[in-house]
CSV table of C-alpha atoms in Angstrom, one decimal:
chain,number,residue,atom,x,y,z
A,27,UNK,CA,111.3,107.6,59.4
A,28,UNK,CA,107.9,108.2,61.0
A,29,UNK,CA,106.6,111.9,61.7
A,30,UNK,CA,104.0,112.5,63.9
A,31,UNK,CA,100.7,113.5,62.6
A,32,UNK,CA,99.5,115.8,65.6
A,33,UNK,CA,99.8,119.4,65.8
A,34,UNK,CA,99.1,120.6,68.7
A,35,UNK,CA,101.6,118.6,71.8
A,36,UNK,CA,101.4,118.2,75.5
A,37,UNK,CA,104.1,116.6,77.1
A,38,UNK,CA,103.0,113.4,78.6
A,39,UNK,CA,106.0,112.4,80.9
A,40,UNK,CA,108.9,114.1,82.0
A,41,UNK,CA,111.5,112.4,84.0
A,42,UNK,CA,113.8,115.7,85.6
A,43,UNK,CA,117.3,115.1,86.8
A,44,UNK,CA,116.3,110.9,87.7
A,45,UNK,CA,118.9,109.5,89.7
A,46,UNK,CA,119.2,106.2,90.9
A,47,UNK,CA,121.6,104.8,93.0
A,48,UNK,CA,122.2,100.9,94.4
A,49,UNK,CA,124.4,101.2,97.8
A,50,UNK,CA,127.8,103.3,96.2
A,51,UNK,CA,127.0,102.0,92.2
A,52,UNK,CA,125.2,104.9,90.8
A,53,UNK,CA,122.9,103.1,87.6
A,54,UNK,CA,121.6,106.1,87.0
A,55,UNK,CA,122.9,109.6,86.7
A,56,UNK,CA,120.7,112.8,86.3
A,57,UNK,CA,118.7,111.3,83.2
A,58,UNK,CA,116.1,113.9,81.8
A,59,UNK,CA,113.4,112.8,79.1
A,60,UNK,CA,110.3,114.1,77.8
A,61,UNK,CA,107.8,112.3,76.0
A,62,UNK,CA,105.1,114.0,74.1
A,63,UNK,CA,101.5,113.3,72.9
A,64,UNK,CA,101.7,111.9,69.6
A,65,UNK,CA,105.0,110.8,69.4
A,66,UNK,CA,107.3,107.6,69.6
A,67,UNK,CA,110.5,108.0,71.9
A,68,UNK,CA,113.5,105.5,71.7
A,69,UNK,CA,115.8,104.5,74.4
A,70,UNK,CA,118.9,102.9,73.3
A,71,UNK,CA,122.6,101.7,74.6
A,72,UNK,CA,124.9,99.0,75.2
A,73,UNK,CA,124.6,96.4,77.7
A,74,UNK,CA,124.9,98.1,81.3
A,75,UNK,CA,123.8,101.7,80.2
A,76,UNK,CA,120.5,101.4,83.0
A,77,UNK,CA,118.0,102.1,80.3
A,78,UNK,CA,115.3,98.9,82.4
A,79,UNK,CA,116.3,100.8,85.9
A,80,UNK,CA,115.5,104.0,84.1
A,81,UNK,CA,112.0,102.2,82.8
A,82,UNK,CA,111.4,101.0,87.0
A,83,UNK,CA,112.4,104.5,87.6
A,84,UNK,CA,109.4,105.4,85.5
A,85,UNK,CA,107.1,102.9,86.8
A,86,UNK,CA,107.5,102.9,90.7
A,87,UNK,CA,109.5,99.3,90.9
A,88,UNK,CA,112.4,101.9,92.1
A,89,UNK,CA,111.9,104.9,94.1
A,90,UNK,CA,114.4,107.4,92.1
A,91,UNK,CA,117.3,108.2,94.8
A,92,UNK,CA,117.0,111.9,93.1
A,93,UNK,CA,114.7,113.9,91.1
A,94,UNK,CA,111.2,113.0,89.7
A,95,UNK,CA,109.1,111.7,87.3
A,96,UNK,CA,105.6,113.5,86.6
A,97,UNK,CA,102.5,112.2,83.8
A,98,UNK,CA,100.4,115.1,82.4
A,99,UNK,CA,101.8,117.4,84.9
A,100,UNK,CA,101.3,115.4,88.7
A,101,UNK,CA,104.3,113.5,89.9
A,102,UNK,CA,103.9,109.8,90.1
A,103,UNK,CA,103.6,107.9,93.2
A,104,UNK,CA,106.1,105.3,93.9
A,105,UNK,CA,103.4,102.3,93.7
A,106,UNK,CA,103.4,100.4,90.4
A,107,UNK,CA,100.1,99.8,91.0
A,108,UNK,CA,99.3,103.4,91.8
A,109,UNK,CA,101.1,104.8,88.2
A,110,UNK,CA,99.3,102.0,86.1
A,111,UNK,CA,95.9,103.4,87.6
A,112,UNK,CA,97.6,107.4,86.8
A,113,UNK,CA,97.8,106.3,83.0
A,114,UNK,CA,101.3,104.5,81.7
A,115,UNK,CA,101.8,101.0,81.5
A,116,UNK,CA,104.6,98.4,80.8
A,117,UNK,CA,105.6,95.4,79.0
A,118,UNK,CA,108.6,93.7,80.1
A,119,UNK,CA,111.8,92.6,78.7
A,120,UNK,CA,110.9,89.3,79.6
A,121,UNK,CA,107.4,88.1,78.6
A,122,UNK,CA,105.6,88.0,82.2
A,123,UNK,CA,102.0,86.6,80.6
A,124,UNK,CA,99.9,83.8,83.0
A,125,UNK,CA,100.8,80.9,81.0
A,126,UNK,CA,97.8,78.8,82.5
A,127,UNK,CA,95.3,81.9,81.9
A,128,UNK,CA,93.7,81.9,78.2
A,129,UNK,CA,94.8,84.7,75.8
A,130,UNK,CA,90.8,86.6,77.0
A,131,UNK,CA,92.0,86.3,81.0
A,132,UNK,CA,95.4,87.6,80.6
A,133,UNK,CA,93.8,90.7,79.1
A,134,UNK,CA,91.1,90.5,81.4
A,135,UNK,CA,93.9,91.2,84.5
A,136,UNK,CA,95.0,94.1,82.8
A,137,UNK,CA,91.2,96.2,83.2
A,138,UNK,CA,91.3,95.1,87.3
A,139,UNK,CA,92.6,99.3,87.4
A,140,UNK,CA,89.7,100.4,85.3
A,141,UNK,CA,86.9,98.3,86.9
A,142,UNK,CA,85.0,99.9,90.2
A,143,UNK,CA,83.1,97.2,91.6
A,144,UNK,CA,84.4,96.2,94.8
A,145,UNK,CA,84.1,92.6,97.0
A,146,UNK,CA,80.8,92.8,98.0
A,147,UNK,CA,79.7,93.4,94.6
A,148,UNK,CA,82.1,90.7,92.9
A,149,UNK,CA,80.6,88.0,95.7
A,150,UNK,CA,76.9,89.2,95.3
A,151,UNK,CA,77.1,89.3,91.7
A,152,UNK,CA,74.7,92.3,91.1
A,153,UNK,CA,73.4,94.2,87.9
A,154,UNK,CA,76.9,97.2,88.5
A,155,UNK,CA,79.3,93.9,88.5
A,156,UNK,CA,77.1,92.0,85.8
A,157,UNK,CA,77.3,95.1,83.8
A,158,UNK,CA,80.9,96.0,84.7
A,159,UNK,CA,82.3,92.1,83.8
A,160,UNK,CA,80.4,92.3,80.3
A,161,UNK,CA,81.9,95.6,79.1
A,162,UNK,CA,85.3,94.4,80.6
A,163,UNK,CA,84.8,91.3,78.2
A,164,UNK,CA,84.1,93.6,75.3
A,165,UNK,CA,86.6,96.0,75.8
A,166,UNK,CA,89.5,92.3,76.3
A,167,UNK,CA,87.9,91.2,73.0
A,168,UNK,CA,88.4,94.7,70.9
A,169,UNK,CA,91.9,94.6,72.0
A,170,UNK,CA,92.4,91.3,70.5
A,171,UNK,CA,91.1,92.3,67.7
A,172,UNK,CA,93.4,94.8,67.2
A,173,UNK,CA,96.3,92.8,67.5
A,174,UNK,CA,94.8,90.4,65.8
A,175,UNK,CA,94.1,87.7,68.4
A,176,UNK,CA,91.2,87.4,68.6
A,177,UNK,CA,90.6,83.9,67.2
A,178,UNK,CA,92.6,82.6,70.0
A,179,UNK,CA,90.8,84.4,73.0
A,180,UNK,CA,90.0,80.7,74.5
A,181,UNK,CA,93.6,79.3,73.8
A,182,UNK,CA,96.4,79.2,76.8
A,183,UNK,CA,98.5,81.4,77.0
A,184,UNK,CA,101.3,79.3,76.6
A,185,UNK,CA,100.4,77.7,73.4
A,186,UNK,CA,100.9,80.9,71.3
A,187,UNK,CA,103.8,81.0,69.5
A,188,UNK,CA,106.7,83.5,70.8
A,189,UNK,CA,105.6,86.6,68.9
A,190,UNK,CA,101.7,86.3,69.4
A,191,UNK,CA,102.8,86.2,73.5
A,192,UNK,CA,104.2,89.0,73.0
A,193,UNK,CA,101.1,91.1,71.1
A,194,UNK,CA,98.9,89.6,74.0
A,195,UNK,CA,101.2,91.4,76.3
A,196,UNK,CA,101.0,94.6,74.8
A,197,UNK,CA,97.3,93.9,74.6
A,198,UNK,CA,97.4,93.6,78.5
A,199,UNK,CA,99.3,96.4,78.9
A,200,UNK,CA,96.6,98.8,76.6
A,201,UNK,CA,93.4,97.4,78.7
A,202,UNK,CA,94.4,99.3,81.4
A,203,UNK,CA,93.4,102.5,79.1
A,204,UNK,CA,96.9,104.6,79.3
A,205,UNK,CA,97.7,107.5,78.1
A,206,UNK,CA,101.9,106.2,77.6
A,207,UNK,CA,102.9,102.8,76.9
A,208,UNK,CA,106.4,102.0,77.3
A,209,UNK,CA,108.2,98.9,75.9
A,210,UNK,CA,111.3,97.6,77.2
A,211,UNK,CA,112.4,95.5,74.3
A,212,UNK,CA,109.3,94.6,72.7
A,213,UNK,CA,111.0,92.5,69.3
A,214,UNK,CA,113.6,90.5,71.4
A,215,UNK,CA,113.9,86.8,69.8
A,216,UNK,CA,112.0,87.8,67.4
A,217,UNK,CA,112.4,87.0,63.5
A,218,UNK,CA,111.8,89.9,60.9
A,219,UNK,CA,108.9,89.3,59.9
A,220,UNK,CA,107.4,89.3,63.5
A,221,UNK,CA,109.8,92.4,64.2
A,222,UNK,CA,107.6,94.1,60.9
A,223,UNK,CA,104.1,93.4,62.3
A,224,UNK,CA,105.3,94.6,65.9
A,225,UNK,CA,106.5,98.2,64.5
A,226,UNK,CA,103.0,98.3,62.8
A,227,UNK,CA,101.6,97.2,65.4
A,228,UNK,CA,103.3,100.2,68.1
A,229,UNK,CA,102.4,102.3,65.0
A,230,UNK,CA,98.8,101.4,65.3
A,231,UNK,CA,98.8,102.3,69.5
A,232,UNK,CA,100.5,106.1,68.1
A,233,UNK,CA,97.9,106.6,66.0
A,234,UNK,CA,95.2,105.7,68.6
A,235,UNK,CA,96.5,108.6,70.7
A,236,UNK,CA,98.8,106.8,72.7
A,237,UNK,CA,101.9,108.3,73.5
A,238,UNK,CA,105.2,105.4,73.2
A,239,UNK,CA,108.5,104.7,74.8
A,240,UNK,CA,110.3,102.1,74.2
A,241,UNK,CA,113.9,100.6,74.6
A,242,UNK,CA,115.5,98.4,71.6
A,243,UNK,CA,118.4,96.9,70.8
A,244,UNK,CA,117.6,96.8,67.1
A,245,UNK,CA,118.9,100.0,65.5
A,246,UNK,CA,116.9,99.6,62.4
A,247,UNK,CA,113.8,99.3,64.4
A,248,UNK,CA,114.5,101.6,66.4
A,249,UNK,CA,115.4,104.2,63.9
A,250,UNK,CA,112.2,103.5,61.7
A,251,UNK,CA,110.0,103.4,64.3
A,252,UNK,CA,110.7,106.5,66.6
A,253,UNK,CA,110.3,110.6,66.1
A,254,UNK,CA,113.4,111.3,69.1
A,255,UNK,CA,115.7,108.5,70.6
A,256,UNK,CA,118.0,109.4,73.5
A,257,UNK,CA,121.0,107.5,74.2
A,258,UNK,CA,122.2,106.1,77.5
A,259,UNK,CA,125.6,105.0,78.0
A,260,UNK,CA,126.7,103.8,81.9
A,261,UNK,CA,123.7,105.7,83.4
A,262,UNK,CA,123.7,108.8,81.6
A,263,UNK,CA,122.0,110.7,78.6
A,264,UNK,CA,125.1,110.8,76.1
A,265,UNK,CA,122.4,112.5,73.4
A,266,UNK,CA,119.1,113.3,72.3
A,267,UNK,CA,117.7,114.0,68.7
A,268,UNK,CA,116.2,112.8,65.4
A,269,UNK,CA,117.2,108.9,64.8
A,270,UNK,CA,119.4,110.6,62.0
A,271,UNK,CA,121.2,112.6,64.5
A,272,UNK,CA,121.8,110.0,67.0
A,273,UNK,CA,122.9,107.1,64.7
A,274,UNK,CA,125.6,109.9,63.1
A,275,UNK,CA,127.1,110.5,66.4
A,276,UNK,CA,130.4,109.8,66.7
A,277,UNK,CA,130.0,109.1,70.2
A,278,UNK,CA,127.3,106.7,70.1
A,279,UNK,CA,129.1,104.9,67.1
A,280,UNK,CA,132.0,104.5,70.0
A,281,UNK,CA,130.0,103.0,72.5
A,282,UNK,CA,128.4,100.0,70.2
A,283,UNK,CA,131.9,99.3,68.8
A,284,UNK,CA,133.6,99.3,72.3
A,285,UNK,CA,135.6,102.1,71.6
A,286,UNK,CA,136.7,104.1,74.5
A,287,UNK,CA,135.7,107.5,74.3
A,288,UNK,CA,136.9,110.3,77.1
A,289,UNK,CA,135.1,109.7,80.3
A,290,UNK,CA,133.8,106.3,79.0
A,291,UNK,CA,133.6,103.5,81.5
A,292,UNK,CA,135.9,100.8,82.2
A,293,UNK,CA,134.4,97.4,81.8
A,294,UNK,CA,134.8,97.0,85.6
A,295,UNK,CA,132.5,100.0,86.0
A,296,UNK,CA,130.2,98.3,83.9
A,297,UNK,CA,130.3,94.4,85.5
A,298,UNK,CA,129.8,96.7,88.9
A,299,UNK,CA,126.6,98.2,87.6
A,300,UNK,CA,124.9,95.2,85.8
A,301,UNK,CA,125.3,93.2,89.0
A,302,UNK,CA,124.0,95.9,91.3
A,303,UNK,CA,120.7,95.7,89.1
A,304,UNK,CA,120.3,92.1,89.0
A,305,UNK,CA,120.9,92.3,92.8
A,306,UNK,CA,118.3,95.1,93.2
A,307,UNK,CA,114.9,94.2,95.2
A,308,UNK,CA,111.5,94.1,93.2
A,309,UNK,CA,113.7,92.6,90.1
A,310,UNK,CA,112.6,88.8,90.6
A,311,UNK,CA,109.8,88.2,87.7
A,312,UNK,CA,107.8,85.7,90.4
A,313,UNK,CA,106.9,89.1,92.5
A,314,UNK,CA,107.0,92.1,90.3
A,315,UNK,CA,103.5,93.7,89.4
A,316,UNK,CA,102.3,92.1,86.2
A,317,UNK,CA,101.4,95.2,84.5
C-alpha cells in the first residue's frame, strides 16, 4: 500500500454532515469526509451507494440539501465554475473531452480559470494577452509531458486511443492549478496495463503536492493506490480506515456480495435512488461544466 511522504498535514476538504436529497429519495445521507494534503482518499460501493452525487456535492453540480463542503478552510460556493477557480477539479465517469479540439486545446480550456486577460484584451491582442497565451501554451505542453502526451499535442482528440483520452482529461483537469483532484472512476474500460500506468500516473499528481479523491470500482486499485477509503452503501458512510481495514469488514464484504445486512436496503430502495440521480438536473454530459 502507499504511505504518504509528508509530515506535516492540513486538511484540504472537509465535507460535514452532506446531505442530499432528490424530491422524498434521499441519495445522500449525512456523509462526512476529510481529505488531507499529501494523501490519496478512496471512495467505494456498489452500484446506487451516491458516491457521483456525493462527487457533485463536492463540486457545486448539486447544492447539498444539508450541511457543507469547505477547501482549505472557506466553504465552497455552489458554482462549478466558482470551486474550479477555489482550487479542486474533476474528471468524470464518462470521458467529457472536445473530440474535435486537439489533445494542446483540450488542455488549453482547462487554464481559462487561471488566465486574467479579459475581452478587450483577447480582441486587441496586446503584449498582457500575447504574454498570457504563450505561458498558457507552455504550461498545456508541460502537462502533456507529464502524462506523457506530448507527441500528440496536434492530434484530435478523438483519435487517441481510450486510455490516452483519459490521461488528457486528467491533464485538463491539472491545468487549472488545484490544490485536490478528484476522480470519479478514472480506470473504467480500461485493460491492466493502462489501469498500471494510470495508478502511477495519480501517484505522480500526489507526489507533486496534490491532494486525490477518487471513486473506483476496482478493489485492487483502489486498495494499492489510496492511504484512507470510505465506504458508501445507499447514501451513507458504512466505514472509514486503512484499505486493510475496509476490505476486512464484514460489512462491506456483505454489500459487494448482495448479502443483506441489518438496515441494508431493499433493491427497491436502490432502483428508487439510481433513477432519482439519472433524473436529477445538471446530469446531461451535453450541459455540465467541462472541468
Amino acid at each position: 500500500m502507499n504511505t504518504m511522504t509528508t509530515t506535516a498535514t492540513t486538511t484540504v476538504l472537509d465535507a460535514s454532515d452532506v446531505t442530499m436529497r432528490f424530491g422524498g429519495l434521499t441519495a445522500v445521507r449525512s456523509v462526512s469526509l476529510t481529505v488531507n494534503s499529501g494523501e490519496i482518499v478512496g471512495l467505494i460501493g456498489p452500484n446506487g451507494a451516491g458516491k457521483t452525487t456525493f462527487f457533485n456535492c463536492l463540486t457545486g453540480l448539486y447544492v447539498p440539501t444539508e450541511g457543507k463542503v469547505s477547501y482549505k478552510g472557506t466553504v465552497l460556493p455552489p458554482k462549478p465554475h466558482l470551486v474550479t477557480q477555489a482550487g479542486i477539479a474533476r474528471t468524470f465517469q464518462n470521458i467529457r473531452l472536445f473530440a474535435n479540439m486537439t489533445v494542446l486545446e483540450n488542455v488549453l480550456v482547462g487554464r481559462h480559470t487561471r488566465t486574467k486577460e479579459g475581452l478587450w484584451s483577447a480582441l486587441l491582442r496586446g503584449p498582457g494577452f500575447k504574454k498570457a497565451e504563450a505561458a498558457s501554451h507552455e504550461r498545456a505542453m508541460e502537462l502533456l509531458e507529464f502524462i506523457g502526451l506530448a507527441h500528440k499535442a496536434d492530434h484530435l482528440a478523438r483519435n487517441l486511443p481510450y486510455g490516452e483520452q483519459r490521461k488528457l482529461e486528467i491533464a485538463r483537469a491539472l491545468a487549472s492549478e488545484p490544490g485536490l483532484l478528484l476522480l470519479d472512476e478514472p480506470t473504467a474500460g480500461m485493460n491492466p496495463q493502462e489501469t498500471r500506468a494510470a495508478e502511477e500516473l495519480i501517484f505522480a499528481i500526489r507526489d507533486q503536492g496534490i491532494a486525490v479523491l477518487v471513486i473506483e470500482h476496482d478493489m485492487r486499485f483502489i486498495f494499492n493506490l489510496c492511504d484512507r477509503v470510505a465506504c458508501l452503501v445507499q447514501g451513507e458512510k458504512l466505514v472509514e480506515g486503512t484499505p486493510e481495514t475496509v476490505q476486512s469488514d464484514e460489512r462491506v464484504i456483505a454489500a459487494y456480495l448482495g448479502t443483506p445486512f441489518e438496515g441494508a436496503p431493499g433493491a427497491e430502495e436502490v432502483a428508487e435512488v439510481e433513477a432519482a440521480e439519472a433524473a436529477a438536473p445538471g446530469t446531461d454530459s451535453r450541459t455540465e461544466d467541462p472541468k
